[in-house]
Amino acid sequence: EFDTADELSDDVRTRLANGKRLEQAAAARDAVLEKLLERVEVPLPEGVVTDELNQRRESIEQQLAYAGLTLDSYLQDEVQTQEEFEADLDRRVREAVAAQFVLDAIANQLELGVDQNELTQHMVMRAQQSGQDPQEFANHMFEHNHVPELVAEIRRGKALATIVEGAT
């Protein structure tokens, strides 16, 4: 692919710089969202939190099962008690649900929409991340009526990007 060692070196340098910029952007995004959530009080419906906790718990257990682990063996490896795990999971779920509510409100206020191209790009990206064929992924999303979830995800991402752009 490269004719000289200098071309290879330049390519590696460019890739590393791009990776570092992506890491910095992600850190900035996370910091802005964290500050935003510190500034607003978001009442969380317990039913929503409970449903999300159950879904995440199930997802974690499935991932562990695919890896040939149980939750107990995972907790032993992580030197974490069941109570610590549950408390951390509860905290993360509450933060995520609050972030969704806040970003949805901002997206509504900014009247952010999602066009077909954005939805298609998002589906292709998600398919690649999960190692699936994009067409199969899209078919599954449409068949199981997950498209509204993807649209909400895209809108939240656009709302957060708008906030990050205006942050100092």
PDB file of C-alpha atoms in Angstrom:
ATOM      1  CA  GLU A   1       0.000   0.000   0.000  1.00  0.00           C
ATOM      2  CA  PHE A   2       2.937   2.339   0.666  1.00  0.00           C
ATOM      3  CA  ASP A   3       5.858   2.896  -1.671  1.00  0.00           C
ATOM      4  CA  THR A   4       8.237   4.263   0.957  1.00  0.00           C
ATOM      5  CA  ALA A   5       8.787   4.120   4.688  1.00  0.00           C
ATOM      6  CA  ASP A   6       8.123   7.876   4.797  1.00  0.00           C
ATOM      7  CA  GLU A   7       4.647   7.364   3.302  1.00  0.00           C
ATOM      8  CA  LEU A   8       3.923   4.691   5.901  1.00  0.00           C
ATOM      9  CA  SER A   9       5.221   6.941   8.661  1.00  0.00           C
ATOM     10  CA  ASP A  10       3.101   9.863   7.454  1.00  0.00           C
ATOM     11  CA  ASP A  11       0.015   7.651   7.307  1.00  0.00           C
ATOM     12  CA  VAL A  12       0.579   6.344  10.840  1.00  0.00           C
ATOM     13  CA  ARG A  13       1.163   9.892  12.120  1.00  0.00           C
ATOM     14  CA  THR A  14      -2.058  11.105  10.452  1.00  0.00           C
ATOM     15  CA  ARG A  15      -4.088   8.197  11.827  1.00  0.00           C
ATOM     16  CA  LEU A  16      -2.757   8.753  15.347  1.00  0.00           C
ATOM     17  CA  ALA A  17      -3.505  12.474  15.171  1.00  0.00           C
ATOM     18  CA  ASN A  18      -7.042  11.776  13.947  1.00  0.00           C
ATOM     19  CA  GLY A  19      -7.542   9.254  16.738  1.00  0.00           C
ATOM     20  CA  LYS A  20      -6.319  11.747  19.314  1.00  0.00           C
ATOM     21  CA  ARG A  21      -8.683  14.429  17.977  1.00  0.00           C
ATOM     22  CA  LEU A  22     -11.592  11.979  18.208  1.00  0.00           C
ATOM     23  CA  GLU A  23     -10.645  11.171  21.809  1.00  0.00           C
ATOM     24  CA  GLN A  24     -10.498  14.875  22.642  1.00  0.00           C
ATOM     25  CA  ALA A  25     -13.863  15.498  20.999  1.00  0.00           C
ATOM     26  CA  ALA A  26     -15.435  12.637  22.943  1.00  0.00           C
ATOM     27  CA  ALA A  27     -13.943  13.924  26.210  1.00  0.00           C
ATOM     28  CA  ALA A  28     -15.246  17.435  25.480  1.00  0.00           C
ATOM     29  CA  ARG A  29     -18.687  16.068  24.635  1.00  0.00           C
ATOM     30  CA  ASP A  30     -18.784  14.041  27.851  1.00  0.00           C
ATOM     31  CA  ALA A  31     -17.613  17.003  29.943  1.00  0.00           C
ATOM     32  CA  VAL A  32     -20.213  19.347  28.441  1.00  0.00           C
ATOM     33  CA  LEU A  33     -23.008  16.838  29.004  1.00  0.00           C
ATOM     34  CA  GLU A  34     -21.857  16.237  32.587  1.00  0.00           C
ATOM     35  CA  LYS A  35     -21.853  19.995  33.335  1.00  0.00           C
ATOM     36  CA  LEU A  36     -25.256  20.389  31.727  1.00  0.00           C
ATOM     37  CA  LEU A  37     -26.731  17.603  33.842  1.00  0.00           C
ATOM     38  CA  GLU A  38     -25.238  19.146  36.986  1.00  0.00           C
ATOM     39  CA  ARG A  39     -27.101  22.386  36.246  1.00  0.00           C
ATOM     40  CA  VAL A  40     -30.588  20.983  35.681  1.00  0.00           C
ATOM     41  CA  GLU A  41     -32.943  19.043  37.894  1.00  0.00           C
ATOM     42  CA  VAL A  42     -34.590  16.265  35.924  1.00  0.00           C
ATOM     43  CA  PRO A  43     -37.452  14.390  37.559  1.00  0.00           C
ATOM     44  CA  LEU A  44     -37.086  10.766  36.558  1.00  0.00           C
ATOM     45  CA  PRO A  45     -40.139   8.515  36.296  1.00  0.00           C
ATOM     46  CA  GLU A  46     -39.261   5.432  38.351  1.00  0.00           C
ATOM     47  CA  GLY A  47     -40.991   3.171  35.822  1.00  0.00           C
ATOM     48  CA  VAL A  48     -38.667   4.386  33.073  1.00  0.00           C
ATOM     49  CA  VAL A  49     -35.622   3.943  35.311  1.00  0.00           C
ATOM     50  CA  THR A  50     -36.720   0.450  36.364  1.00  0.00           C
ATOM     51  CA  ASP A  51     -37.335  -0.624  32.760  1.00  0.00           C
ATOM     52  CA  GLU A  52     -33.929   0.688  31.674  1.00  0.00           C
ATOM     53  CA  LEU A  53     -32.205  -0.983  34.642  1.00  0.00           C
ATOM     54  CA  ASN A  54     -33.807  -4.301  33.760  1.00  0.00           C
ATOM     55  CA  GLN A  55     -32.849  -3.971  30.088  1.00  0.00           C
ATOM     56  CA  ARG A  56     -29.250  -3.091  30.903  1.00  0.00           C
ATOM     57  CA  ARG A  57     -28.955  -5.861  33.468  1.00  0.00           C
ATOM     58  CA  GLU A  58     -30.267  -8.359  30.900  1.00  0.00           C
ATOM     59  CA  SER A  59     -27.911  -7.023  28.238  1.00  0.00           C
ATOM     60  CA  ILE A  60     -24.913  -7.309  30.571  1.00  0.00           C
ATOM     61  CA  GLU A  61     -25.842 -10.863  31.504  1.00  0.00           C
ATOM     62  CA  GLN A  62     -26.205 -11.792  27.811  1.00  0.00           C
ATOM     63  CA  GLN A  63     -22.819 -10.291  26.975  1.00  0.00           C
ATOM     64  CA  LEU A  64     -21.229 -12.146  29.868  1.00  0.00           C
ATOM     65  CA  ALA A  65     -22.897 -15.396  28.789  1.00  0.00           C
ATOM     66  CA  TYR A  66     -21.499 -14.949  25.261  1.00  0.00           C
ATOM     67  CA  ALA A  67     -18.074 -14.542  26.863  1.00  0.00           C
ATOM     68  CA  GLY A  68     -18.645 -17.689  28.920  1.00  0.00           C
ATOM     69  CA  LEU A  69     -18.903 -15.820  32.216  1.00  0.00           C
ATOM     70  CA  THR A  70     -21.499 -15.420  34.918  1.00  0.00           C
ATOM     71  CA  LEU A  71     -22.234 -12.184  36.709  1.00  0.00           C
ATOM     72  CA  ASP A  72     -20.709 -13.631  39.880  1.00  0.00           C
ATOM     73  CA  SER A  73     -17.455 -14.573  38.133  1.00  0.00           C
ATOM     74  CA  TYR A  74     -17.322 -11.153  36.465  1.00  0.00           C
ATOM     75  CA  LEU A  75     -17.788  -9.409  39.811  1.00  0.00           C
ATOM     76  CA  GLN A  76     -15.028 -11.544  41.333  1.00  0.00           C
ATOM     77  CA  ASP A  77     -12.690 -10.610  38.473  1.00  0.00           C
ATOM     78  CA  GLU A  78     -13.563  -6.927  38.921  1.00  0.00           C
ATOM     79  CA  VAL A  79     -13.275  -7.173  42.735  1.00  0.00           C
ATOM     80  CA  GLN A  80     -16.735  -5.670  43.043  1.00  0.00           C
ATOM     81  CA  THR A  81     -19.663  -6.668  45.213  1.00  0.00           C
ATOM     82  CA  GLN A  82     -23.178  -7.178  43.909  1.00  0.00           C
ATOM     83  CA  GLU A  83     -24.252  -4.067  45.836  1.00  0.00           C
ATOM     84  CA  GLU A  84     -21.477  -1.941  44.309  1.00  0.00           C
ATOM     85  CA  PHE A  85     -22.356  -3.214  40.846  1.00  0.00           C
ATOM     86  CA  GLU A  86     -26.059  -2.445  41.343  1.00  0.00           C
ATOM     87  CA  ALA A  87     -25.315   1.025  42.751  1.00  0.00           C
ATOM     88  CA  ASP A  88     -23.026   1.850  39.822  1.00  0.00           C
ATOM     89  CA  LEU A  89     -25.545   0.526  37.312  1.00  0.00           C
ATOM     90  CA  ASP A  90     -28.337   2.537  38.951  1.00  0.00           C
ATOM     91  CA  ARG A  91     -26.236   5.722  38.857  1.00  0.00           C
ATOM     92  CA  ARG A  92     -25.319   5.248  35.200  1.00  0.00           C
ATOM     93  CA  VAL A  93     -28.904   4.481  34.199  1.00  0.00           C
ATOM     94  CA  ARG A  94     -30.232   7.545  36.019  1.00  0.00           C
ATOM     95  CA  GLU A  95     -27.617   9.746  34.328  1.00  0.00           C
ATOM     96  CA  ALA A  96     -28.425   8.258  30.918  1.00  0.00           C
ATOM     97  CA  VAL A  97     -32.185   8.690  31.319  1.00  0.00           C
ATOM     98  CA  ALA A  98     -31.721  12.265  32.542  1.00  0.00           C
ATOM     99  CA  ALA A  99     -29.432  12.976  29.572  1.00  0.00           C
ATOM    100  CA  GLN A 100     -32.040  11.600  27.178  1.00  0.00           C
ATOM    101  CA  PHE A 101     -34.767  13.817  28.650  1.00  0.00           C
ATOM    102  CA  VAL A 102     -32.573  16.925  28.570  1.00  0.00           C
ATOM    103  CA  LEU A 103     -31.315  16.302  25.038  1.00  0.00           C
ATOM    104  CA  ASP A 104     -34.835  15.526  23.815  1.00  0.00           C
ATOM    105  CA  ALA A 105     -36.031  18.832  25.282  1.00  0.00           C
ATOM    106  CA  ILE A 106     -33.175  20.709  23.621  1.00  0.00           C
ATOM    107  CA  ALA A 107     -33.807  18.966  20.285  1.00  0.00           C
ATOM    108  CA  ASN A 108     -37.476  19.934  20.534  1.00  0.00           C
ATOM    109  CA  GLN A 109     -36.623  23.535  21.426  1.00  0.00           C
ATOM    110  CA  LEU A 110     -34.184  23.768  18.510  1.00  0.00           C
ATOM    111  CA  GLU A 111     -36.716  21.983  16.276  1.00  0.00           C
ATOM    112  CA  LEU A 112     -34.073  19.511  15.130  1.00  0.00           C
ATOM    113  CA  GLY A 113     -35.152  17.007  12.550  1.00  0.00           C
ATOM    114  CA  VAL A 114     -33.636  13.972  10.896  1.00  0.00           C
ATOM    115  CA  ASP A 115     -33.583  13.521   7.143  1.00  0.00           C
ATOM    116  CA  GLN A 116     -33.423  10.257   5.215  1.00  0.00           C
ATOM    117  CA  ASN A 117     -29.705  10.627   4.508  1.00  0.00           C
ATOM    118  CA  GLU A 118     -28.875  11.056   8.207  1.00  0.00           C
ATOM    119  CA  LEU A 119     -30.981   8.024   9.106  1.00  0.00           C
ATOM    120  CA  THR A 120     -29.320   5.927   6.400  1.00  0.00           C
ATOM    121  CA  GLN A 121     -25.824   6.986   7.491  1.00  0.00           C
ATOM    122  CA  HIS A 122     -26.657   6.228  11.117  1.00  0.00           C
ATOM    123  CA  MET A 123     -27.992   2.782  10.223  1.00  0.00           C
ATOM    124  CA  VAL A 124     -24.889   1.977   8.173  1.00  0.00           C
ATOM    125  CA  MET A 125     -22.640   3.117  11.045  1.00  0.00           C
ATOM    126  CA  ARG A 126     -24.576   1.069  13.619  1.00  0.00           C
ATOM    127  CA  ALA A 127     -24.511  -1.975  11.312  1.00  0.00           C
ATOM    128  CA  GLN A 128     -20.738  -1.675  10.928  1.00  0.00           C
ATOM    129  CA  GLN A 129     -20.290  -1.294  14.694  1.00  0.00           C
ATOM    130  CA  SER A 130     -22.240  -4.482  15.310  1.00  0.00           C
ATOM    131  CA  GLY A 131     -20.628  -6.387  12.429  1.00  0.00           C
ATOM    132  CA  GLN A 132     -23.897  -6.775  10.537  1.00  0.00           C
ATOM    133  CA  ASP A 133     -24.793  -6.318   6.923  1.00  0.00           C
ATOM    134  CA  PRO A 134     -26.291  -2.803   6.583  1.00  0.00           C
ATOM    135  CA  GLN A 135     -29.310  -4.030   4.630  1.00  0.00           C
ATOM    136  CA  GLU A 136     -30.057  -6.770   7.168  1.00  0.00           C
ATOM    137  CA  PHE A 137     -29.681  -4.251   9.988  1.00  0.00           C
ATOM    138  CA  ALA A 138     -32.045  -1.801   8.265  1.00  0.00           C
ATOM    139  CA  ASN A 139     -34.578  -4.555   7.598  1.00  0.00           C
ATOM    140  CA  HIS A 140     -34.483  -5.565  11.256  1.00  0.00           C
ATOM    141  CA  MET A 141     -34.933  -1.960  12.406  1.00  0.00           C
ATOM    142  CA  PHE A 142     -37.971  -1.497  10.157  1.00  0.00           C
ATOM    143  CA  GLU A 143     -39.505  -4.899  10.917  1.00  0.00           C
ATOM    144  CA  HIS A 144     -39.283  -4.389  14.684  1.00  0.00           C
ATOM    145  CA  ASN A 145     -40.234  -0.709  14.602  1.00  0.00           C
ATOM    146  CA  HIS A 146     -36.909   0.508  16.021  1.00  0.00           C
ATOM    147  CA  VAL A 147     -36.633   3.407  13.573  1.00  0.00           C
ATOM    148  CA  PRO A 148     -38.178   5.927  16.014  1.00  0.00           C
ATOM    149  CA  GLU A 149     -35.470   4.977  18.530  1.00  0.00           C
ATOM    150  CA  LEU A 150     -32.774   5.622  15.926  1.00  0.00           C
ATOM    151  CA  VAL A 151     -34.339   8.967  15.000  1.00  0.00           C
ATOM    152  CA  ALA A 152     -34.384   9.965  18.684  1.00  0.00           C
ATOM    153  CA  GLU A 153     -30.746   8.899  19.007  1.00  0.00           C
ATOM    154  CA  ILE A 154     -29.756  11.027  16.013  1.00  0.00           C
ATOM    155  CA  ARG A 155     -31.709  14.040  17.314  1.00  0.00           C
ATOM    156  CA  ARG A 156     -30.015  13.728  20.711  1.00  0.00           C
ATOM    157  CA  GLY A 157     -26.631  13.561  19.037  1.00  0.00           C
ATOM    158  CA  LYS A 158     -27.401  16.687  17.035  1.00  0.00           C
ATOM    159  CA  ALA A 159     -28.609  18.498  20.165  1.00  0.00           C
ATOM    160  CA  LEU A 160     -25.453  17.547  22.041  1.00  0.00           C
ATOM    161  CA  ALA A 161     -23.263  18.591  19.097  1.00  0.00           C
ATOM    162  CA  THR A 162     -24.988  21.987  19.065  1.00  0.00           C
ATOM    163  CA  ILE A 163     -24.364  22.420  22.797  1.00  0.00           C
ATOM    164  CA  VAL A 164     -20.707  21.349  22.489  1.00  0.00           C
ATOM    165  CA  GLU A 165     -20.145  23.806  19.631  1.00  0.00           C
ATOM    166  CA  GLY A 166     -21.355  26.655  21.853  1.00  0.00           C
ATOM    167  CA  ALA A 167     -19.437  25.561  24.952  1.00  0.00           C
ATOM    168  CA  THR A 168     -16.264  27.188  26.183  1.00  0.00           C
TER     169      THR A 168
END
